[in-house]
Coordinates of C-alpha atoms and ligand atoms in Angstrom, one line a residue:
Chain A
X1 CA -4.1 -33.4 12.1
X2 CA -4.0 -29.7 13.0
X3 CA -2.2 -27.5 10.5
X4 CA -0.4 -24.3 10.9
X5 CA -0.3 -21.7 8.1
X6 CA 3.0 -19.9 7.6
X7 CA 3.0 -16.7 5.5
X8 CA 5.7 -14.2 4.4
X9 CA 5.1 -11.1 2.4
X10 CA 6.9 -9.3 -0.4
X11 CA 5.4 -5.8 -0.9
X12 CA 6.3 -3.5 -3.7
X13 CA 5.7 0.1 -3.1
X14 CA 5.9 2.8 -5.8
X15 CA 7.7 5.8 -4.4
X16 CA 6.1 9.3 -4.8
X17 CA 9.0 10.9 -6.5
X18 CA 8.5 13.3 -9.4
X19 CA 11.0 11.5 -11.7
X20 CA 12.1 8.0 -12.4
X21 CA 14.9 6.3 -10.4
X22 CA 17.7 6.6 -13.1
X23 CA 16.5 9.4 -15.4
X24 CA 14.6 12.6 -15.4
X25 CA 11.4 11.3 -17.1
X26 CA 8.2 12.0 -15.2
X27 CA 6.5 9.3 -13.0
X28 CA 3.1 10.8 -13.7
X29 CA 0.3 8.2 -14.1
X30 CA -1.2 7.8 -17.5
X31 CA 0.2 9.5 -20.6
X32 CA 0.2 8.2 -24.1
X33 CA 2.4 5.0 -24.5
X34 CA 6.1 5.7 -24.5
X35 CA 5.8 9.4 -24.0
X36 CA 7.4 9.4 -20.6
X37 CA 10.5 7.7 -21.9
X38 CA 14.1 8.5 -22.9
X39 CA 17.1 6.5 -24.0
X40 CA 18.0 5.6 -20.4
X41 CA 14.6 4.1 -19.4
X42 CA 14.2 2.3 -22.7
X43 CA 17.6 0.7 -22.3
X44 CA 19.4 2.1 -25.3
X45 CA 23.0 1.1 -25.5
X46 CA 25.6 3.5 -24.2
X47 CA 23.4 5.3 -21.7
X48 CA 24.3 5.8 -18.1
X49 CA 21.8 5.7 -15.2
X50 CA 22.1 8.4 -12.5
X51 CA 20.4 7.7 -9.2
X52 CA 17.6 10.0 -8.1
X53 CA 18.6 11.5 -4.7
X54 CA 15.0 11.5 -3.5
X55 CA 14.6 7.7 -4.1
X56 CA 17.5 7.1 -1.6
X57 CA 16.0 9.5 0.9
X58 CA 12.5 7.9 0.7
X59 CA 13.9 4.4 0.9
X60 CA 16.1 5.3 3.9
X61 CA 13.2 7.1 5.7
X62 CA 11.0 4.1 5.1
X63 CA 13.7 1.8 6.5
X64 CA 14.1 4.0 9.6
X65 CA 10.3 4.1 10.2
X66 CA 10.2 0.3 10.0
X67 CA 12.9 0.1 12.7
X68 CA 15.5 -1.3 10.3
X69 CA 19.3 -1.1 10.4
X70 CA 20.3 1.2 7.5
X71 CA 23.1 -0.1 5.3
X72 CA 25.8 2.5 5.2
X73 CA 27.6 1.2 2.1
X74 CA 25.0 0.5 -0.6
X75 CA 25.3 -0.9 -4.0
X76 CA 23.0 -1.8 -6.9
X77 CA 22.9 -5.2 -8.6
X78 CA 21.6 -6.5 -11.9
X79 CA 18.9 -9.1 -11.9
X80 CA 19.0 -10.7 -15.3
X81 CA 16.1 -12.1 -17.2
X82 CA 14.6 -11.9 -20.6
X83 CA 11.1 -10.6 -20.7
X84 CA 10.1 -7.6 -22.8
X85 CA 8.7 -5.7 -19.9
X86 CA 12.4 -4.8 -19.2
X87 CA 14.1 -3.4 -22.3
X88 CA 17.6 -3.8 -20.8
X89 CA 17.0 -7.6 -20.2
X90 CA 17.9 -6.9 -16.5
X91 CA 16.3 -5.1 -13.7
X92 CA 18.5 -2.9 -11.5
X93 CA 17.8 -3.9 -7.9
X94 CA 19.7 -4.5 -4.7
X95 CA 20.5 -8.1 -3.8
X96 CA 23.8 -8.1 -1.8
X97 CA 23.5 -4.9 0.1
X98 CA 19.9 -3.7 0.4
X99 CA 19.5 -0.3 1.9
X100 CA 17.7 -1.6 5.0
X101 CA 17.6 -4.8 7.0
X102 CA 16.4 -6.4 10.2
X103 CA 13.3 -4.2 10.9
X104 CA 10.4 -4.7 13.2
X105 CA 6.7 -3.8 12.7
X106 CA 4.4 -4.2 15.7
X107 CA 0.8 -5.1 14.8
X108 CA -2.3 -5.5 16.9
X109 CA -3.7 -9.0 16.9
X110 CA -7.3 -10.1 16.8
X111 CA -7.1 -11.0 20.5
X112 CA -6.0 -7.4 21.3
X113 CA -2.4 -8.3 21.9
X114 CA 0.7 -7.1 20.1
X115 CA 2.9 -9.1 17.8
X116 CA 6.1 -8.1 16.1
X117 CA 6.5 -8.9 12.4
X118 CA 10.2 -9.0 11.5
X119 CA 11.4 -7.2 8.3
X120 CA 14.0 -9.2 6.5
X121 CA 15.0 -6.4 4.2
X122 CA 14.0 -3.4 2.2
X123 CA 15.6 -2.6 -1.1
X124 CA 15.4 -0.1 -4.0
X125 CA 14.6 -1.2 -7.6
X126 CA 13.1 -0.1 -10.8
X127 CA 9.6 -0.9 -12.0
X128 CA 9.0 -2.7 -15.4
X129 CA 6.9 -1.6 -18.4
X130 CA 3.4 -2.6 -19.4
X131 CA 2.8 -5.2 -22.0
X132 CA -0.3 -5.6 -24.1
X133 CA -0.7 -8.9 -25.8
X134 CA -2.4 -8.5 -29.1
X135 CA -5.4 -10.9 -29.3
X136 CA -5.4 -11.0 -33.1
X137 CA -1.8 -10.9 -34.1
X138 CA 1.4 -12.6 -33.0
X139 CA 2.7 -9.5 -31.3
X140 CA 3.0 -7.8 -27.9
X141 CA 3.0 -4.1 -27.5
X142 CA 5.5 -2.6 -25.1
X143 CA 4.8 0.7 -23.2
X144 CA 7.8 1.8 -21.1
X145 CA 6.2 4.7 -19.3
X146 CA 6.3 2.8 -16.0
X147 CA 9.7 1.4 -16.7
X148 CA 12.2 3.0 -14.3
X149 CA 9.6 4.2 -11.8
X150 CA 11.2 3.8 -8.4
X151 CA 10.0 1.0 -6.1
X152 CA 11.0 -0.3 -2.7
X153 CA 10.4 -3.9 -2.0
X154 CA 9.8 -4.8 1.6
X155 CA 10.3 -8.4 2.5
X156 CA 9.1 -9.9 5.8
X157 CA 10.2 -13.0 7.6
X158 CA 7.6 -15.8 7.5
X159 CA 6.0 -14.5 10.7
X160 CA 2.3 -14.4 9.8
X161 CA 0.0 -17.2 10.9
X162 CA -3.4 -15.8 9.7
X163 CA -4.9 -13.6 7.0
X164 CA -5.9 -11.1 9.8
X165 CA -2.3 -10.6 10.8
X166 CA -1.3 -10.0 7.2
X167 CA -4.0 -7.4 6.7
X168 CA -3.1 -5.7 10.1
X169 CA 0.5 -5.5 8.9
X170 CA -0.4 -4.1 5.5
X171 CA -2.6 -1.5 7.2
X172 CA 0.2 -0.6 9.5
X173 CA 2.7 -0.5 6.6
X174 CA 0.4 1.7 4.5
X175 CA -0.2 4.1 7.3
X176 CA 3.5 4.4 8.0
X177 CA 4.4 5.1 4.3
X178 CA 1.5 7.6 4.0
X179 CA 2.6 9.4 7.2
X180 CA 6.1 9.6 5.7
X181 CA 4.7 10.8 2.4
X182 CA 7.0 8.4 0.5
X183 CA 4.1 6.7 -1.4
X184 CA 0.4 7.3 -2.0
X185 CA -0.1 3.5 -1.5
X186 CA -3.1 3.2 -3.8
X187 CA -3.6 -0.5 -4.3
X188 CA -6.1 -0.1 -7.2
X189 CA -3.6 1.9 -9.2
X190 CA -0.8 -0.6 -8.3
X191 CA 1.3 1.7 -6.2
X192 CA 1.2 -0.9 -3.4
X193 CA 1.3 -4.5 -4.6
X194 CA 1.7 -7.7 -2.6
X195 CA 3.1 -11.2 -3.2
X196 CA 2.2 -13.7 -0.6
X197 CA 4.4 -16.7 0.2
X198 CA 2.5 -19.4 1.9
X199 CA 3.1 -22.9 3.3
X200 CA 1.5 -25.2 5.8
X201 CA 3.0 -27.6 8.4
X202 CA 1.7 -29.7 11.2
X203 CA 1.2 -27.8 14.4
X204 CA 4.4 -28.1 16.5
X205 CA 6.6 -28.8 13.5
X206 CA 9.8 -26.7 13.3
X207 CA 10.5 -27.1 9.6
X208 CA 8.8 -25.1 7.0
X209 CA 6.6 -26.8 4.4
X210 CA 6.9 -26.3 0.6
X211 CA 5.7 -22.8 -0.2
X212 CA 3.9 -21.3 -3.1
X213 CA 4.0 -17.6 -4.1
X214 CA 0.8 -15.9 -5.0
X215 CA 0.7 -12.8 -7.3
X216 CA -1.9 -10.4 -8.6
X217 CA -3.3 -9.5 -5.3
X218 CA -4.6 -5.9 -5.5
X219 CA -6.9 -5.4 -2.5
X220 CA -6.8 -6.4 1.2
X221 CA -10.0 -8.4 0.5
X222 CA -8.3 -10.4 -2.3
X223 CA -5.3 -11.1 -0.1
X224 CA -7.5 -12.4 2.7
X225 CA -9.5 -14.6 0.4
X226 CA -6.4 -15.9 -1.5
X227 CA -4.8 -16.9 1.8
X228 CA -8.0 -18.8 2.9
X229 CA -8.1 -20.5 -0.5
X230 CA -4.5 -21.4 -0.8
X231 CA -4.1 -22.7 2.8
X232 CA -7.2 -25.0 2.2
X233 CA -5.7 -26.2 -1.1
X234 CA -2.4 -27.1 0.4
X235 CA -3.9 -28.8 3.5
X236 CA -6.2 -30.9 1.3
X237 CA -3.2 -32.0 -0.9
X238 CA -1.2 -33.0 2.2
X239 CA -4.1 -34.8 3.8
X240 CA -4.6 -36.8 0.5
X241 CA -1.0 -37.8 0.8
X242 CA 0.0 -35.6 -2.1
X243 CA 2.8 -33.0 -2.3
X244 CA 2.7 -29.2 -2.6
X245 CA 4.7 -28.1 -5.7
X246 CA 6.9 -25.0 -5.2
X247 CA 5.5 -22.6 -7.8
X248 CA 4.1 -19.2 -8.6
X249 CA 0.3 -19.1 -8.5
X250 CA -2.0 -16.4 -9.8
X251 CA -5.0 -15.3 -7.8
X252 CA -8.2 -15.1 -10.0
X253 CA -10.6 -12.6 -8.3
X254 CA -13.6 -13.8 -10.4
X255 CA -13.1 -17.5 -9.9
X256 CA -12.1 -17.1 -6.2
X257 CA -9.2 -19.5 -6.7
X258 CA -5.4 -19.6 -7.4
X259 CA -4.0 -21.1 -10.6
X260 CA -0.6 -22.3 -11.4
X261 CA 1.3 -19.9 -13.7
X262 CA 3.2 -21.5 -16.6
X263 CA 6.7 -21.2 -15.2
X264 CA 9.1 -19.2 -17.2
X265 CA 11.8 -21.7 -17.9
X266 CA 14.8 -21.4 -15.5
X267 CA 13.1 -18.2 -14.3
X268 CA 14.7 -18.5 -10.9
X269 CA 18.3 -18.2 -12.2
X270 CA 18.7 -14.5 -12.2
X271 CA 22.5 -14.5 -12.3
X272 CA 22.8 -11.3 -10.2
X273 CA 26.0 -9.4 -10.4
X274 CA 27.0 -5.9 -9.2
X275 CA 25.7 -3.1 -11.4
X276 CA 28.9 -1.6 -12.9
X277 CA 27.2 1.6 -14.2
X278 CA 26.3 3.0 -10.7
X279 CA 29.1 4.0 -8.3
X280 CA 28.6 2.9 -4.7
X281 CA 26.3 4.9 -2.4
X282 CA 27.5 5.7 1.0
X283 CA 25.2 7.1 3.6
X284 CA 26.9 9.1 6.4
X285 CA 25.8 9.1 10.0
X286 CA 25.1 12.8 9.7
X287 CA 22.8 12.2 6.7
X288 CA 20.9 9.5 8.6
X289 CA 20.7 11.8 11.7
X290 CA 19.2 14.5 9.6
X291 CA 16.6 12.1 8.2
X292 CA 15.7 10.9 11.7
X293 CA 15.2 14.4 12.9
X294 CA 12.8 15.0 10.0
X295 CA 10.6 12.0 10.6
X296 CA 7.0 13.0 11.2
X297 CA 5.0 12.0 14.3
X298 CA 3.9 8.5 13.3
X299 CA 0.6 6.8 14.0
X300 CA 1.6 5.2 17.3
X301 CA 2.8 8.4 18.8
X302 CA -0.3 10.3 17.7
X303 CA -2.6 7.5 19.0
X304 CA -1.0 7.9 22.4
X305 CA -1.3 11.7 22.2
X306 CA -5.0 11.6 21.3
X307 CA -5.7 9.3 24.2
X308 CA -3.7 11.4 26.6
X309 CA -4.6 15.0 25.5
X310 CA -8.1 14.5 24.1
X311 CA -9.3 11.6 26.2
X312 CA -10.2 9.5 23.2
X313 CA -10.7 5.8 23.8
X314 CA -7.8 3.6 22.5
X315 CA -9.9 2.1 19.7
X316 CA -11.2 5.4 18.4
X317 CA -7.7 6.9 18.4
X318 CA -6.5 3.7 16.6
X319 CA -9.0 4.1 13.8
X320 CA -8.4 7.8 13.4
X321 CA -4.7 7.4 13.2
X322 CA -4.9 4.3 11.0
X323 CA -5.1 6.2 7.8
X324 CA -3.3 9.4 6.9
X325 CA -6.3 10.9 5.2
X326 CA -8.4 10.5 8.3
X327 CA -5.8 11.8 10.7
X328 CA -5.2 14.9 8.5
X329 CA -8.9 15.5 8.3
X330 CA -9.2 15.2 12.1
X331 CA -6.4 17.6 12.8
X332 CA -7.8 20.1 10.3
X333 CA -11.3 20.0 11.9
X334 CA -9.9 20.6 15.4
X335 CA -7.5 23.3 14.1
X336 CA -10.7 25.1 13.0
X337 CA -11.9 25.1 16.6
X338 CA -14.1 22.0 16.9
X339 CA -13.7 20.2 20.3
X340 CA -11.5 17.1 19.6
X341 CA -13.9 14.6 21.2
X342 CA -16.9 16.0 19.2
X343 CA -14.8 15.9 16.0
X344 CA -13.8 12.3 16.7
X345 CA -17.4 11.2 17.4
X346 CA -18.6 12.6 14.1
X347 CA -15.8 11.1 12.1
X348 CA -16.0 7.6 13.7
X349 CA -19.8 7.6 13.6
X350 CA -21.5 9.4 10.7
X351 CA -18.4 9.9 8.5
X352 CA -17.3 6.3 8.6
X353 CA -20.9 5.2 8.0
X354 CA -21.3 7.4 4.9
X355 CA -17.9 6.3 3.5
X356 CA -19.1 2.7 3.9
X357 CA -22.4 3.4 2.2
X358 CA -20.8 5.2 -0.7
X359 CA -18.0 2.6 -0.9
X360 CA -15.4 5.3 -0.7
X361 CA -12.0 5.7 0.8
X362 CA -11.2 8.6 3.1
X363 CA -8.6 9.9 0.7
X364 CA -11.1 10.2 -2.1
X365 CA -14.1 11.8 -0.3
X366 CA -15.3 15.2 -1.3
X367 CA -16.2 16.4 2.3
X368 CA -13.8 19.0 3.6
X369 CA -12.7 19.6 7.2
X370 CA -14.2 23.1 7.1
X371 CA -17.7 21.7 6.4
X372 CA -17.6 19.4 9.4
X373 CA -16.2 22.1 11.7
X374 CA -19.0 24.4 10.6
X375 CA -21.7 21.7 11.3
X376 CA -20.2 21.0 14.7
X377 CA -20.3 24.7 15.4
X378 CA -23.9 25.0 14.5
X379 CA -24.8 22.2 16.9
X380 CA -22.9 23.7 19.8
X381 CA -24.4 27.1 19.1
X382 CA -27.8 25.5 19.5
X383 CA -28.9 26.4 16.0
X384 CA -29.7 22.8 15.1
X385 CA -30.0 19.8 17.3
X386 CA -28.0 16.6 16.9
X387 CA -30.6 14.6 15.1
X388 CA -31.0 17.4 12.5
X389 CA -27.3 17.7 12.2
X390 CA -27.0 14.0 11.3
X391 CA -29.7 14.5 8.6
X392 CA -27.8 17.5 7.3
X393 CA -24.5 15.7 7.4
X394 CA -25.9 12.7 5.5
X395 CA -27.3 15.0 2.8
X396 CA -24.2 17.2 2.3
X397 CA -21.6 14.5 2.5
X398 CA -21.3 13.4 -1.1
X399 CA -20.8 16.9 -2.6
X400 CA -19.4 18.7 0.4
X401 CA -22.5 20.9 0.5
X402 CA -22.8 24.0 2.8
X403 CA -24.6 23.0 6.0
X404 CA -25.7 26.6 6.5
X405 CA -27.4 26.7 3.1
X406 CA -28.9 23.3 3.6
X407 CA -30.5 24.2 6.9
X408 CA -31.9 27.4 5.5
X409 CA -33.2 25.8 2.4
X410 CA -35.0 23.0 4.3
X411 CA -36.1 25.2 7.3
X412 CA -34.3 23.0 9.8
X413 CA -33.2 25.7 12.2
X414 CA -34.0 24.8 15.8
X415 CA -37.0 26.4 17.5
X416 CA -35.5 29.0 19.8
X417 CA -38.9 30.4 20.9
X418 CA -39.3 29.1 24.5
X419 CA -42.9 30.3 24.5
X420 CA -43.7 28.0 21.5
X421 CA -42.1 25.1 23.2
X422 CA -44.1 25.7 26.4
X423 CA -47.4 26.1 24.5
X424 CA -46.7 22.9 22.6
X425 CA -46.0 21.0 25.9
X426 CA -49.2 22.3 27.3
X427 CA -51.1 21.2 24.3
X428 CA -49.6 17.7 24.2
X429 CA -50.1 17.1 27.9
X430 CA -53.8 18.1 27.7
X431 CA -54.4 15.7 24.8
X432 CA -52.4 12.8 26.1
X433 CA -54.2 12.4 29.4
X434 CA -53.7 8.6 29.5
X435 CA -49.9 9.0 29.3
X436 CA -49.9 11.7 31.9
X437 CA -51.9 9.5 34.3
X438 CA -49.5 6.7 33.6
X439 CA -46.5 8.9 34.5
X440 CA -48.2 10.1 37.7
X441 CA -48.9 6.4 38.5
X442 CA -45.1 5.9 38.5
X443 CA -44.5 4.7 34.9
X444 CA -41.3 6.7 34.1
X445 CA -41.3 5.5 30.5
X446 CA -44.3 7.7 29.8
X447 CA -42.0 10.7 30.1
X448 CA -40.1 9.6 27.0
X449 CA -43.3 9.1 25.1
X450 CA -44.5 12.6 26.0
X451 CA -41.2 14.2 25.0
X452 CA -41.4 12.4 21.7
X453 CA -44.9 13.7 21.0
X454 CA -43.7 17.3 21.7
X455 CA -40.7 16.8 19.4
X456 CA -43.1 15.5 16.7
X457 CA -45.3 18.5 17.0
X458 CA -42.3 20.7 16.6
X459 CA -41.1 18.7 13.6
X460 CA -38.0 17.6 15.4
X461 CA -36.6 21.1 15.3
X462 CA -36.4 21.7 19.1
X463 CA -33.6 21.0 21.4
X464 CA -34.6 17.5 22.9
X465 CA -33.0 18.3 26.2
X466 CA -35.0 21.6 26.5
X467 CA -38.2 19.8 25.7
X468 CA -37.4 17.1 28.2
X469 CA -36.8 19.8 30.9
X470 CA -40.1 21.6 30.0
X471 CA -42.1 18.4 30.1
X472 CA -40.6 17.3 33.4
X473 CA -41.2 20.7 34.9
X474 CA -44.8 20.8 33.8
X475 CA -45.5 17.3 35.1
X476 CA -44.1 18.3 38.5
X477 CA -46.8 20.9 38.9
X478 CA -49.9 19.8 40.6
X479 CA -52.8 18.6 38.4
X480 CA -55.3 21.2 37.6
Chain B
X1 CA 35.7 -26.8 -12.3
X2 CA 34.7 -29.1 -15.1
X3 CA 32.4 -27.5 -17.7
X4 CA 30.0 -30.0 -19.3
X5 CA 28.2 -29.4 -22.6
X6 CA 24.9 -29.5 -20.6
X7 CA 26.1 -26.5 -18.6
X8 CA 26.9 -24.6 -21.8
X9 CA 23.4 -25.4 -23.1
X10 CA 21.9 -24.1 -19.9
X11 CA 23.9 -20.9 -19.9
X12 CA 23.2 -20.2 -23.6
X13 CA 19.5 -20.9 -23.0
X14 CA 19.5 -18.3 -20.2
X15 CA 21.4 -15.8 -22.5
X16 CA 19.1 -16.6 -25.5
X17 CA 22.1 -17.7 -27.5
X18 CA 21.8 -20.3 -30.2
X19 CA 25.2 -22.1 -30.6
X20 CA 26.3 -24.4 -33.3
X21 CA 28.0 -27.7 -32.3
X22 CA 31.4 -26.3 -33.0
X23 CA 30.7 -23.1 -31.1
X24 CA 29.4 -25.1 -28.2
X25 CA 32.6 -27.1 -28.1
X26 CA 34.7 -23.9 -28.3
X27 CA 32.7 -22.3 -25.6
X28 CA 33.1 -25.3 -23.3
X29 CA 36.8 -25.0 -23.4
X30 CA 36.8 -21.2 -23.0
X31 CA 34.5 -21.2 -20.1
X32 CA 36.7 -23.8 -18.4
X33 CA 39.7 -21.6 -18.9
X34 CA 37.9 -18.6 -17.5
X35 CA 36.9 -20.6 -14.4
X36 CA 40.4 -21.9 -14.0
X37 CA 41.5 -18.3 -13.8
X38 CA 38.9 -17.7 -11.1
X39 CA 40.6 -20.4 -9.2
X40 CA 43.8 -18.5 -9.4
X41 CA 42.1 -15.4 -8.0
X42 CA 40.5 -17.5 -5.3
X43 CA 43.9 -18.5 -4.2
X44 CA 44.9 -14.9 -3.3
X45 CA 44.7 -13.9 0.3
X46 CA 42.1 -11.1 0.5
X47 CA 41.6 -11.0 4.2
X48 CA 40.9 -7.5 5.3
X49 CA 40.6 -6.2 1.7
X50 CA 37.3 -4.5 1.0
X51 CA 35.4 -5.9 -2.0
X52 CA 35.3 -3.5 -5.0
X53 CA 32.2 -3.3 -7.2
X54 CA 33.2 -0.2 -9.0
X55 CA 36.7 0.6 -10.4
X56 CA 36.8 4.4 -10.0
X57 CA 37.2 6.0 -6.6
X58 CA 33.9 7.8 -6.9
X59 CA 30.7 7.5 -4.8
X60 CA 27.3 9.1 -4.3
X61 CA 26.7 10.2 -7.9
X62 CA 23.1 11.5 -7.5
X63 CA 20.8 13.9 -9.3
X64 CA 17.9 16.0 -8.0
X65 CA 14.3 15.0 -8.4
X66 CA 13.5 17.5 -11.2
X67 CA 11.4 16.5 -14.2
X68 CA 12.9 17.2 -17.6
X69 CA 11.3 16.7 -21.0
X70 CA 11.2 13.1 -22.1
X71 CA 12.5 12.0 -25.5
X72 CA 10.6 12.4 -28.8
X73 CA 8.7 9.1 -29.2
X74 CA 9.1 8.8 -32.9
X75 CA 12.8 9.2 -32.5
X76 CA 12.9 6.6 -29.8
X77 CA 10.9 4.1 -31.8
X78 CA 13.2 4.6 -34.8
X79 CA 15.8 2.7 -32.8
X80 CA 13.6 -0.4 -32.4
X81 CA 13.9 -3.3 -34.8
X82 CA 10.1 -3.5 -34.8
X83 CA 7.5 -0.9 -33.7
X84 CA 4.2 0.7 -34.6
X85 CA 3.6 4.5 -34.2
X86 CA 3.1 4.2 -30.4
X87 CA 4.8 1.1 -29.0
X88 CA 7.7 -1.2 -29.3
X89 CA 6.7 -4.5 -30.7
X90 CA 7.9 -8.0 -29.9
X91 CA 6.7 -11.5 -30.8
X92 CA 3.8 -12.4 -28.5
X93 CA 5.3 -13.0 -25.1
X94 CA 2.6 -14.4 -22.9
X95 CA 3.8 -15.1 -19.4
Ligands
ZN501 ZN1 13.6 8.1 -19.0

């Protein structure tokens, strides 16, 4: 039988506000345990939460960017459960009236087409604290520094059929949130976390199979591998005539498999009810209009502009605009006067290659736009040729070295002396008589060989095109 | 709605309440009364009436995103029934 995999995603994104959602404690990462806490975020009786204006703004702007309908009359609800990561024994969230609903996120599919992923809802909530289970004593340590850090949870409809679609969506989502500046979306630090709901069904079937929920996925790679593993596991169960059990499963990166989590008893019964401590939140049309007017130019619009104004191929424009760090870098390089196509070629070629080699993300690289702009300037001024520039780039990339200094220190400046080039051509041609004869006999390839020899003599520091011209010119002259 | 002793057990489990037999019996009767009152409320015609989730006529109580000093940790931890010098402690709670 042929099976279809059906996937929905729940993504939690930490908002880049300075303070927590209901109190003025800092959201800064790190800090000694329980030093970013106050009576409100530690759930002391008698305290009152007050909503951070910026959380509402960020959530609404994310909703607008994901093409959602914004809920004008908002409310918060309590999700009740006993687990010590939440000192109040409930999480303040939004169940009945989430701030945004019915969104659409277009993604590019593997086949080059476009597919729309529907957003079911986006709501605001608070993060939980960190627990450390003592391996030697019957105790768990609770650190509430992260407790009350604002999150948005973005829930999709079960619209994905492959891991590639999931990753394409997450890349699109990350780029959108980064463009908006509402989150730094660092998966490793947990500011973007993903739960994957997955089920399988026979191709053609309209009803959904029993789904499992996978947690603990902290990289795109882990998500893709967990999806591959879990769909195989479910298909095997069904083909053996067994049943899939609805449960939460934990992805184990090291074992490359998912494992059933001991279910917290009755964990699904959260007994939501309206949060009585927070008055309703009403968003006026004027407010939303003002937010819409302030939305930045998003990836798609920029992609189109790069193709139209700079003549970049669609795929190049797509990669550049895919990550905020890349697009900011690109815009900075061209603002410094580098020709856009030249800047794009460097970034998509050598820069991406070096990032890959160093295992780095664009947002964490040392290289600054000024350095690349300078290097490009040196090439167009004819001071170094392209091959040399690549060498320089590779060397200065990790520490953002100065290309000028590097060229000086390694004597890489291009030979500007036309006389020297001519003398070298003369010398090479008189030594390589066989190749010269070859060329004259009609073997055009011999020209490339001769140019290569001249470049070698000049230690690669000449302009290859000038050498090519000089060799061609000389060969056109009659034999002496 | 009929409240059964099993339903009371379930709710007290969710609320982490340990009830004696007599308390359970008392609770069963009280819950039934409360739900009977809900039936009275359900009988009221609320067509066209906007649901209320907050009793005061206020809305949009918001604060600016400005960091203020957090609380003294020792002071905070003094409110806990069990703590060390840095963290709140609870009996081991492995998921
Ligand atoms: Zn606080």
